[in-house]
XYZ file of C-alpha atoms in Angstrom:
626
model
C 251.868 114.081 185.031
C 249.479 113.368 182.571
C 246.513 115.612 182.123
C 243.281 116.020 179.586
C 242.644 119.759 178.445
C 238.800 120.567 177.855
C 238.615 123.525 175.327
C 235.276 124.676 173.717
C 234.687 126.928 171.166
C 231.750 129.533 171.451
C 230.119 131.389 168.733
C 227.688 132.533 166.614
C 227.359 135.136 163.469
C 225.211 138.519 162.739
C 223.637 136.692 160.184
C 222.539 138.712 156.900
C 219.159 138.396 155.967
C 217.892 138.273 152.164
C 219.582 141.817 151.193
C 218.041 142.548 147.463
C 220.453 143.922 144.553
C 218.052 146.795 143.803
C 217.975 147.774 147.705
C 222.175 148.639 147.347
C 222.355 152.551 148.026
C 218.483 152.515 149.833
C 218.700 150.204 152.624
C 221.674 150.021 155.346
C 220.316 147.424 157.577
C 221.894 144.290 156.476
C 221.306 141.879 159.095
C 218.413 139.443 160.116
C 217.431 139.981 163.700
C 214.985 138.518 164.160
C 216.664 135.269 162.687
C 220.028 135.905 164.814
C 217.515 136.404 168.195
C 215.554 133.235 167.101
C 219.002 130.653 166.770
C 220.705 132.673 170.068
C 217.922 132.229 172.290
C 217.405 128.386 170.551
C 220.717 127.768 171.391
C 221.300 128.988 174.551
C 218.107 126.677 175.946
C 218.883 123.580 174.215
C 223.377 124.000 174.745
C 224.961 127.119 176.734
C 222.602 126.829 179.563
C 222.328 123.630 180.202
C 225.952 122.495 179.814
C 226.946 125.497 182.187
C 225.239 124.047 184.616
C 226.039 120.964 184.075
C 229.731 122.262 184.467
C 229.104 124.527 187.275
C 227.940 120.972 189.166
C 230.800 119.093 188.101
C 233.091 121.775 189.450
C 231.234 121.978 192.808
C 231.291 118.753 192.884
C 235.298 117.797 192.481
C 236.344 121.122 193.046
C 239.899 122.200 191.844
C 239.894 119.014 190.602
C 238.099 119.639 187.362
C 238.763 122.185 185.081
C 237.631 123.543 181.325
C 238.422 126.708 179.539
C 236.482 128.459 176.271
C 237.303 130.777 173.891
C 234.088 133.430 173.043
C 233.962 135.698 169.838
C 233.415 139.098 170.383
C 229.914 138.912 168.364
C 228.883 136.138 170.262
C 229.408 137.970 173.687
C 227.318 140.878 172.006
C 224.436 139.190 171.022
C 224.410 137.267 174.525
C 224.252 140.426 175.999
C 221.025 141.424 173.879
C 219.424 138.490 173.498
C 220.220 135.988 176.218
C 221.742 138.056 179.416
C 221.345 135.023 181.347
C 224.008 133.461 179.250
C 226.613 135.861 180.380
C 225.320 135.572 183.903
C 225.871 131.389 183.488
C 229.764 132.192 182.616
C 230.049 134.287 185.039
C 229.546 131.921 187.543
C 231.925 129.444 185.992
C 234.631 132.308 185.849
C 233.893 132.957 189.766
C 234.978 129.324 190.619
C 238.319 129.556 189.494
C 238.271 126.590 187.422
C 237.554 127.725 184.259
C 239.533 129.583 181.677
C 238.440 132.088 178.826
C 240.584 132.194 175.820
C 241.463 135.406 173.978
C 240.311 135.506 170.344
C 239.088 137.816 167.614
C 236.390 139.806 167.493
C 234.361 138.907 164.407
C 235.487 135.526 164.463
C 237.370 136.559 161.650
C 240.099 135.429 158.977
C 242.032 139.015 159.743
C 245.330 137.450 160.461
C 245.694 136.415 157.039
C 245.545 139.864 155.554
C 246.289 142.519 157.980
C 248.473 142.222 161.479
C 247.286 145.519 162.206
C 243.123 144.280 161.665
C 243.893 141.243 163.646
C 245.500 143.003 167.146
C 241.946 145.538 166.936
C 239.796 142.786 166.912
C 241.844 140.594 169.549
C 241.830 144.032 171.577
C 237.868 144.301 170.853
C 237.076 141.107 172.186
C 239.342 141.631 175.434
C 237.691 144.209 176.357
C 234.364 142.832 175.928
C 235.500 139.622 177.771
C 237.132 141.954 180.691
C 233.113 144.230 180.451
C 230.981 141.321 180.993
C 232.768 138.430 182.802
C 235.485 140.277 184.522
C 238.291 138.218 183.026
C 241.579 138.690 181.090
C 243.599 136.156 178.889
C 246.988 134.907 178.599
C 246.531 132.244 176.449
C 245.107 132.762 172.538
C 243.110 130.548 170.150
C 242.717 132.126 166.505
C 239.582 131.582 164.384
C 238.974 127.822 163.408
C 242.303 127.194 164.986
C 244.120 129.070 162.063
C 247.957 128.594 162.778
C 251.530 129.560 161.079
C 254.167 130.244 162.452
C 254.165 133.704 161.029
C 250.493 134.311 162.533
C 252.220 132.653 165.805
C 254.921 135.490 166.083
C 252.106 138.040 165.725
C 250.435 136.432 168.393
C 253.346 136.182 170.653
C 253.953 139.565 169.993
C 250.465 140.797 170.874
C 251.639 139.603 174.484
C 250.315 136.319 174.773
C 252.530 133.092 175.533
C 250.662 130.347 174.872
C 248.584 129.063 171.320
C 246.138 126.342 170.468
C 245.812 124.871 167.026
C 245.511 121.868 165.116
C 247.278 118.655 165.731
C 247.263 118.257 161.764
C 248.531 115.062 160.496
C 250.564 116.142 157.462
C 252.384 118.625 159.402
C 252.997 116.273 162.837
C 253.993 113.357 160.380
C 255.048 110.732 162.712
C 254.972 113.073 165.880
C 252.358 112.799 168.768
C 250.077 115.960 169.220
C 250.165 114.640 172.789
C 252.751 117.211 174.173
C 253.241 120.715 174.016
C 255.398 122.311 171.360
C 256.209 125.817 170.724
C 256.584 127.958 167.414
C 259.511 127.132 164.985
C 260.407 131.011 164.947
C 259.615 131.930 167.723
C 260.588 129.151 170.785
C 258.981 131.404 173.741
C 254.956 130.751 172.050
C 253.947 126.964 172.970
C 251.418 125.256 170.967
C 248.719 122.626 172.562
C 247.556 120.570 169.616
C 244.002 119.449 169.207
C 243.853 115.558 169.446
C 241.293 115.442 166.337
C 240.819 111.711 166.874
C 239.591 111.825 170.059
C 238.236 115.250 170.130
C 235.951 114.108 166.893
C 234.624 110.911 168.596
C 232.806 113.393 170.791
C 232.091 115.948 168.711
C 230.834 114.373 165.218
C 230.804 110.409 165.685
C 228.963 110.447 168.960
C 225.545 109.578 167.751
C 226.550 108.405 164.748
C 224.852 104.485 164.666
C 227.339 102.994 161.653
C 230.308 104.209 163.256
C 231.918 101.173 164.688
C 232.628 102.818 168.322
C 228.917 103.501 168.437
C 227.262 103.575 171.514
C 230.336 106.048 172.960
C 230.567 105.712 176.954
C 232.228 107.568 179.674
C 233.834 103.771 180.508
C 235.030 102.846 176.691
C 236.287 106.815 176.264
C 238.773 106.495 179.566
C 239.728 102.912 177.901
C 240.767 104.404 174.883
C 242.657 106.993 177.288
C 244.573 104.537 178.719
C 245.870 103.551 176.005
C 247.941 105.979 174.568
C 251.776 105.971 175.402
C 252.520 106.685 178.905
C 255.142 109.147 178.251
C 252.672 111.003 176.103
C 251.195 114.469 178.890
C 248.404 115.998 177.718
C 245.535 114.789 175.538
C 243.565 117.879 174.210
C 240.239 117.601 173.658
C 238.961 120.858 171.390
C 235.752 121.184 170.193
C 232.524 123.528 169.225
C 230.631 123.862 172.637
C 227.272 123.873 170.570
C 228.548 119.720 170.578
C 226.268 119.973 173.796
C 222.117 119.779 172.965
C 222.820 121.267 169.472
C 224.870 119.322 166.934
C 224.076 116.248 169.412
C 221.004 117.023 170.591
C 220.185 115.510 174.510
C 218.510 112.351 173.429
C 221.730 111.085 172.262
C 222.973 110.684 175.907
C 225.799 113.726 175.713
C 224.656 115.541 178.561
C 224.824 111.856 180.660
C 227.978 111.178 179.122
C 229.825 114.485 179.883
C 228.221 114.260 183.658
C 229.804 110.642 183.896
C 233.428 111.621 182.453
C 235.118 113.659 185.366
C 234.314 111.018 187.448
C 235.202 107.778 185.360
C 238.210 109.569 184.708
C 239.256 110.408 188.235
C 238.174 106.566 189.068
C 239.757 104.302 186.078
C 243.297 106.448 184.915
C 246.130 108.448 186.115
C 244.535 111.818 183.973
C 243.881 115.027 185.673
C 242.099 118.251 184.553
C 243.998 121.147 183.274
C 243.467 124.762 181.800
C 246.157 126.212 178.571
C 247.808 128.424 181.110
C 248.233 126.205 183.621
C 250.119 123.471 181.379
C 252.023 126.785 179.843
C 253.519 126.903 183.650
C 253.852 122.786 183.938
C 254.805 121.702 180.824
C 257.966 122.210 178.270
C 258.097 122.280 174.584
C 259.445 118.616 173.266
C 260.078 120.488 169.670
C 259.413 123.392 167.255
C 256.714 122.577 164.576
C 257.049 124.252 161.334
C 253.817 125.527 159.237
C 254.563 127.545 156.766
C 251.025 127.532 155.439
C 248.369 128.129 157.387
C 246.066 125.281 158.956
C 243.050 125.097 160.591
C 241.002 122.509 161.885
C 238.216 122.425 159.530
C 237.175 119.368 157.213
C 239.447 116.103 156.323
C 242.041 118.902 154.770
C 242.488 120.660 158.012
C 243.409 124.140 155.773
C 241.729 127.151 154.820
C 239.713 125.341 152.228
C 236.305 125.668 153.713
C 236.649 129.269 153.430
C 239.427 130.505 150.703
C 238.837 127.048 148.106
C 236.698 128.400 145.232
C 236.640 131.486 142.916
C 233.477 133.092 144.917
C 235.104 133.102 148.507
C 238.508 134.529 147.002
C 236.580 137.151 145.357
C 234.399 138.209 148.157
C 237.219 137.859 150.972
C 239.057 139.937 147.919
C 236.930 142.533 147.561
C 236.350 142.821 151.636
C 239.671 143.659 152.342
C 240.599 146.122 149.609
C 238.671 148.324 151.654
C 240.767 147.650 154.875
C 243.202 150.906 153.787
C 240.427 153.180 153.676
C 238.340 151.949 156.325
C 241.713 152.655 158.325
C 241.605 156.088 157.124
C 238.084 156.448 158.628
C 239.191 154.795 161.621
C 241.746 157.250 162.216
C 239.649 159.899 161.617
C 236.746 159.008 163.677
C 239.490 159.240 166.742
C 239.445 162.593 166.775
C 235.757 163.008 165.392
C 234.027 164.186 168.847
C 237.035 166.547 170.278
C 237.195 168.288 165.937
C 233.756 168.161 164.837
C 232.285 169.620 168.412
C 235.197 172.255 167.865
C 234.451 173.386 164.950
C 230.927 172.834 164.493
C 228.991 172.326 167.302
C 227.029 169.546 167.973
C 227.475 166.098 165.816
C 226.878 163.264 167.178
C 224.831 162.217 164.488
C 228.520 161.916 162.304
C 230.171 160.120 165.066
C 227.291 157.593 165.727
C 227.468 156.770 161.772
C 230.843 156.527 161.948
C 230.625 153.430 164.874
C 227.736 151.673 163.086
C 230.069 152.239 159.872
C 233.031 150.233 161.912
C 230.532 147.910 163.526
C 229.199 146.508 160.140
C 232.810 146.579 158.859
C 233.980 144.329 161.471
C 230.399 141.816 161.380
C 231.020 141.863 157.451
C 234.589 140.489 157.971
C 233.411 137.009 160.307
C 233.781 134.021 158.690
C 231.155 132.001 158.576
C 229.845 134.385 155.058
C 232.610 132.804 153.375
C 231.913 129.244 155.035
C 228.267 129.311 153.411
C 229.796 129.784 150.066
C 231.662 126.420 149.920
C 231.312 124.060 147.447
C 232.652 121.288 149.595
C 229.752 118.964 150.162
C 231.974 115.173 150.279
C 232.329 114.380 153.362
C 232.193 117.415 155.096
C 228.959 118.397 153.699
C 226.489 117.907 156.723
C 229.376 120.345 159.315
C 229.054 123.099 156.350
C 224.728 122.930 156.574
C 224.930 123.808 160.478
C 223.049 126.787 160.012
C 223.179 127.665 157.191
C 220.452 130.328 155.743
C 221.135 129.954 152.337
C 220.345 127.134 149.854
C 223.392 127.224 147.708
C 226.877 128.649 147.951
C 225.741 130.819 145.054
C 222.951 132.173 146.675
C 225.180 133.230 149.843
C 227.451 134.755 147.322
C 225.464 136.965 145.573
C 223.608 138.228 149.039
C 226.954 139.018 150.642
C 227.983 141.090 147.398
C 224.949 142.889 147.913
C 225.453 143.884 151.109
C 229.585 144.724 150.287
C 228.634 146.691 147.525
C 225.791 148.852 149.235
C 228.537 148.801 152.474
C 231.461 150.350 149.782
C 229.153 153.067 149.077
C 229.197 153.746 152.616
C 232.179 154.216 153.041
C 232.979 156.384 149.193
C 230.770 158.888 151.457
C 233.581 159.279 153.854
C 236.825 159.082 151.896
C 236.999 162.888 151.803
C 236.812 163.141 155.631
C 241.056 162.647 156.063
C 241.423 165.654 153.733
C 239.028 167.746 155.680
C 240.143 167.263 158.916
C 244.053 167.796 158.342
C 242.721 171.120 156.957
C 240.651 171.859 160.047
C 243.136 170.530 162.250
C 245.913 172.945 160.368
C 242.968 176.059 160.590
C 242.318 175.022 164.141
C 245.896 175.110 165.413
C 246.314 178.794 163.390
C 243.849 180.259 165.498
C 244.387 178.708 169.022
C 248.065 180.665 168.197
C 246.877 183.728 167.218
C 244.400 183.948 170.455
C 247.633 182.862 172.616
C 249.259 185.919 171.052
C 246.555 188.240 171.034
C 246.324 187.495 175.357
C 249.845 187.799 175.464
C 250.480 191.232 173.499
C 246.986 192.678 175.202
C 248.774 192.456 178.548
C 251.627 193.912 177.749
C 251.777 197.204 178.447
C 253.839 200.703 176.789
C 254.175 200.698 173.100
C 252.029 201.392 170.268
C 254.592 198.196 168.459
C 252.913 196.220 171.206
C 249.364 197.298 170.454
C 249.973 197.155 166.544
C 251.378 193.380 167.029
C 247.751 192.536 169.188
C 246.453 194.232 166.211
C 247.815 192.249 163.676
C 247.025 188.797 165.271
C 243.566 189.972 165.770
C 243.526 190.335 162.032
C 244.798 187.105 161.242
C 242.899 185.058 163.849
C 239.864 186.650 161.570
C 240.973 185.177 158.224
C 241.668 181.742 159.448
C 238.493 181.854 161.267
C 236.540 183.190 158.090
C 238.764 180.441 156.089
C 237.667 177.667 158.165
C 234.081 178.928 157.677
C 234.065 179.031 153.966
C 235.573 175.408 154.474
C 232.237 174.462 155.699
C 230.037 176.176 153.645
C 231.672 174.325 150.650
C 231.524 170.916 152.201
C 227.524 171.876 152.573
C 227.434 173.539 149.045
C 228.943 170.017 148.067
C 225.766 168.058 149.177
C 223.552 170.173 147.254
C 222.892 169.954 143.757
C 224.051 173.189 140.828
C 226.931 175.332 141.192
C 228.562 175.905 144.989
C 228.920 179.558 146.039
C 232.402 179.793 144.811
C 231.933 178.636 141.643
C 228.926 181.336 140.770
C 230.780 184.374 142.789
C 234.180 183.276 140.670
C 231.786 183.482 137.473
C 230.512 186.933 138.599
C 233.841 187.995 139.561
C 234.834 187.231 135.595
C 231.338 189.145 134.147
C 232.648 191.905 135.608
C 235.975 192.282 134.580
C 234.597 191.791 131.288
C 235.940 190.825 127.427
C 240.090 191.538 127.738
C 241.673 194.024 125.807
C 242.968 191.553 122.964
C 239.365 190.304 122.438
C 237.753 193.850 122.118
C 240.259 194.867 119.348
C 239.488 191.692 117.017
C 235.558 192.770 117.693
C 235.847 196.188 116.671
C 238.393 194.828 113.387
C 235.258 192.563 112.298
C 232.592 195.384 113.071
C 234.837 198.019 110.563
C 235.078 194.944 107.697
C 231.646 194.449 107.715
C 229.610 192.063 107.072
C 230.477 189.347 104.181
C 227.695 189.858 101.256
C 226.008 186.541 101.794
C 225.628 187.170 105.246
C 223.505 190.826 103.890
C 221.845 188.577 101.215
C 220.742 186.093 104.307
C 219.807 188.675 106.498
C 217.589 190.753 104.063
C 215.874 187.749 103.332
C 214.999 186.572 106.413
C 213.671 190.609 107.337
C 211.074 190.096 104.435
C 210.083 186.559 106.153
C 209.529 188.827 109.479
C 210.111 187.619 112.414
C 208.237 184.535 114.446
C 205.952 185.963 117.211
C 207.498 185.598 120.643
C 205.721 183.542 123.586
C 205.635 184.859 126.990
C 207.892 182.489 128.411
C 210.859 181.048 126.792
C 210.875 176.727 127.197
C 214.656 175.870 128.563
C 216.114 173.398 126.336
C 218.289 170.177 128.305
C 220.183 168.452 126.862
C 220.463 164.639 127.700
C 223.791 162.892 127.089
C 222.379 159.531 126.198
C 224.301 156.320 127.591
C 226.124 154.914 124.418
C 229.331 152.861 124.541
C 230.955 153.942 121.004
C 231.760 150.872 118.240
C 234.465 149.344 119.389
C 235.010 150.460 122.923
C 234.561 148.247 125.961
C 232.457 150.215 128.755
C 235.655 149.506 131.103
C 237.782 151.004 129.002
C 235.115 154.127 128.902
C 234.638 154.268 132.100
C 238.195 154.017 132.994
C 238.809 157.524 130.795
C 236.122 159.563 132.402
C 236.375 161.587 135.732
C 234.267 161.182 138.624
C 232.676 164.369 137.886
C 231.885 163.236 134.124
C 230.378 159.962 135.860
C 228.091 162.284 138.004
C 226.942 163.547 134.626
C 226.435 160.623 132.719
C 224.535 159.060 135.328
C 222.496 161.987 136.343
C 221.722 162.565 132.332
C 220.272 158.687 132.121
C 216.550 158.555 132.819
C 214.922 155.928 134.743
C 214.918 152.849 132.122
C 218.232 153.932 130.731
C 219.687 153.614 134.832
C 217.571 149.954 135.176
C 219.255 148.673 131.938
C 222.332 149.761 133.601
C 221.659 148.346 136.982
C 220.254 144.677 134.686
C 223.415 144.673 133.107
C 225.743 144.860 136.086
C 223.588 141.900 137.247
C 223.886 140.431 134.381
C 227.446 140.478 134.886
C 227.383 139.131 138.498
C 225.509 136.168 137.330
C 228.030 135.181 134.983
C 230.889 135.946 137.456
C 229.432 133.475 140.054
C 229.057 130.706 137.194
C 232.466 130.831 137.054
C 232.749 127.849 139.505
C 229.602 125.924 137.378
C 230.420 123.656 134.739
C 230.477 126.627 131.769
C 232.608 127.020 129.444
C 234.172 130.537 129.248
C 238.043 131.418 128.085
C 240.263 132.946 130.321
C 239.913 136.281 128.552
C 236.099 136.060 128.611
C 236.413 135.683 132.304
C 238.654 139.056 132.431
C 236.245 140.784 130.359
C 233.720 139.992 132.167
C 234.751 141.097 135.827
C 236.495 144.354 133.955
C 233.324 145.177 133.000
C 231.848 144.455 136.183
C 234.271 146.889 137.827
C 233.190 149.509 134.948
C 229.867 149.033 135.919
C 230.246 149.727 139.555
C 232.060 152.606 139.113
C 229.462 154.008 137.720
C 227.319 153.385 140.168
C 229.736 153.884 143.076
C 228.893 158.132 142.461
């Protein structure tokens, strides 16, 4: 048996729009819809409709016969479903037939499963069940963003339940082997691998309308040729490619549409190929040998790595930066669980926390896809017309600086909720306390007889009150917290110490200094200043602040200033700075930025400059991170 596996690859970003530094803290909405509606609804007229219909004909034409599959990102399905519901309507029809196989991937599109295991099974599990919500289907085969593969991201895949993985048919990892069969994972032998063809998958894909390439004009009759002559012992050719190939990257007046219309049938004609989907060859075909990657691969660029999106200083940082956050977004995650059933209990009605809570994940998980790191490479050889495919921004500095924007105001975000773990374990604790009591109090006020009995109903009735009043003077501090001055505590613990007054120790050593008298200077400098009289008072007295001015002392790098202070002496420091003192601030952080993202510019700055510099960057955000 020799067979030819179609796989296409559908997706598009939440792109951000133009997100200004001095909107970080003001402005939440990070992304351009009107730009994302524009390109969805562009594409979807000049690629997804079309070529689902052209593959809804082909299939109705040769029936069984023909066969595709696709893999859809989780964003992608979401914006179809706002923007272009007659998209999902199209691949619904295509599921209905039988023929055609969706792919399990992530959700963001994202780069998760080089960071976090546990971030990469959500978003598979997120994009499942928006697959299984809008087209009715469930996978049993998995592709990974860009074709990402190692072996150890195949054993998390294998372990997230799925038997079957496509990736790259890379050349410096095949060697002298075929991608032309199916292979499995070198540490794990129950995941097989179908290997993207990248010859023959790129003819279609890139070189089709390209005039100085020397198969140019590319024809259903010269493509089955070139079929036919690859080793007979060789089963499957995969053929993996964007599905925006169709009426977008080769738009219809190059012939695609005629020559994918022509193919099925030329094939079925002129060779001894047939048509199959991943799970299908999973069932037909066995491994031939393990293939080791210990690095990762992908199928991006003449490097097929993770170049295009981890290769310069300004992706590392930003992918950096992104996923420092993961541990306390999980924290928020986990809290948000039980946000509706604890926050209803104790409080009544909000919704308004748990709906800021989703659009908190939502963003988290659109921040993470990875085209924002794709528009900050600075490979332009000859790759550089796949990495303008579009592209919003003009340089890979410009995409930079907008995503840090939006990261930075996003980080603030989230500084809002760190406290929430700590909260709720203390509700949770309060919560548990008084269902217990109740259960007790119910329990001893059935009873009936002795006055023990009535004494214990007594008791519990007394202690269900103080966890109740505890867990209400819980709230009232997390509200006295969001106002500005002293919380109630604070001034009833200061009255509390008026009135016990001076202690005993403190009144002897005043009445020792009252019996000594005063010093005779001190008389001199009193008498005097009863002769001068004294000044006239005013009706009102003025109150006198006192401004801390912002000064870094001599010597002292801000980071290392910053790095002494509490959180609390931050809050002052910044509150204390009047408007141009906080602009000079927020012009020196970008300042900073600026010469961070030169880093990768042809500048000349030491090592240690370099550290200085994003130290004090840090410093900086700190203090604005209040």
């Amino acid at each position: 048996m020799r067979s030819i596996c179609f796989y296409f690859q559908v997706h598009q970003p939440y792109r951000l729009r133009n997100y200004r530094f001095f909107e970080i803290g003001n402005n939440h909405n990070y992304f351009d819809d009107y730009q994302n509606r524009y390109i969805m609804q562009r594409v979807a007229e000049k690629c997804y409709i079309p070529m689902n219909k052209l593959l809804l004909d082909l299939i109705n034409e040769f029936g069984q016969s023909f066969k595709v599959s696709f893999s859809i990102s989780g964003v992608a399905l979401e914006q179809f479903s706002k923007y272009t519901p007659q998209v999902i309507e199209s691949f619904k029809a295509l599921s209905d037939t039988g023929c055609v196989e969706f792919i399990a991937e992530t959700y963001g599109h994202s780069l998760a499963a080089l960071r976090s295991d546990e971030e990469f099974a959500l978003q598979v599990n997120r994009q499942q069940q928006l697959l299984s919500e809008l087209i009715g289907y469930k996978s049993s085969s998995f592709r990974n963003t860009e074709l990402i593969y190692s072996d150890e991201i195949g054993q998390m895949v294998y372990d997230m339940g799925f038997d079957t993985m496509l990736t790259e048919g890379a050349k410096h990892i095949l060697g002298w082997k075929s991608p032309n069969y199916m292979y499995c994972n070198a540490a794990n032998p129950k995941l097989k691998l179908l290997l993207k063809n990248f010859q023959l998958s790129d003819d279609i894909a890139f070189r089709f309308s390209q005039r100085s390439w020397e198969g140019w004009p590319l024809t259903a009759e010269k493509f089955v040729d070139w079929l036919n002559q690859i080793d007979q012992r060789e089963e499957v050719v995969n053929l993996f490619m964007d599905y925006e190939t169709f009426g977008e990257h080769q738009w219809a007046e190059t012939g695609i549409f005629e020559f994918m219309r022509a193919l099925p049938r030329m094939v079925f004609a002129n060779s001894p190929f047939t048509f199959n989907t991943p799970s299908e060859l999973t069932r037909l075909l066995q491994p031939v040998a393990a293939v080791h990657v210990p690095e990762p691969i992908s199928w991006a660029d003449e490097e097929r790595d993770l170049t295009a999106w981890l290769g310069n200083d300004l992706q590392d940082d930003a992918f950096d930066t992104l996923y420092s956050l993961r541990e306390t977004m999980n924290n928020v995650l986990e809290y948000s669980k039980t946000v509706n059933e604890m926050l209803i209990s104790t409080s009544g009605n909000n919704g308004h926390v748990q709906d800021e809570l989703r659009v908190l994940h939502n963003d988290w998980l659109k921040l993470q896809t990875s085209d924002h790191f794709y528009y900050m490479c600075t490979k332009w050889f000859a790759d550089g017309d796949v990495h303008k495919y579009f592209n919003p921004y003009g340089t890979p500095y410009d995409a930079y600086i907008n995503y840090m924007n939006v990261l930075s105001d996003f980080m603030l975000r989230l500084s809002q909720h760190s406290f929430l773990q700590t909260s709720i374990e203390r509700n949770v604790a309060l919560n548990n306390k008084i269902n217990t009591d109740m259960k007790i109090i119910k329990k001893a006020e059935k009873m009936n007889g002795s006055e023990k009995r009535q004494d214990a109903a007594a008791i519990a009735k007394k202690s269900a009150k103080k966890a109740v009043i505890s867990l209400n003077k819980t709230k009232e501090l997390a509200e006295e917290r969001k106002k500005p001055g002293r919380p109630k505590a604070a001034v009833k613990v200061v009255a509390e110490k008026k009135k016990q007054g001076r202690p005993k120790a403190a009144v002897k050593v005043v009445a020792e200094k009252k019996k000594q008298g005063r010093p005779k200077a001190a008389v001199k400098v009193v008498a005097e200043k009863k002769k001068q009289g004294r000044p006239k008072l005013t009706a009102t007295k003025k109150k006198v602040v006192v401004r801390i001015p912002f000064v870094v002392p001599a010597g002292v790098e801000l980071a290392e200033l910053v790095a002494k202070v509490s959180v609390n002496d931050l809050r002052s420091l910044w509150a204390a700075l009047n408007s141009q003192e906080q602009e000079a601030v927020l012009a020196l952080l970008t300042r900073r930025r600026k010469q961070i993202v030169v880093e990768s510019a042809p500048v000349k700055l030491s090592d240690n400059e370099k550290s200085a510099i994003r130290t004090e960057y840090s410093a900086l955000l700190k203090v604005l991170w209040l």
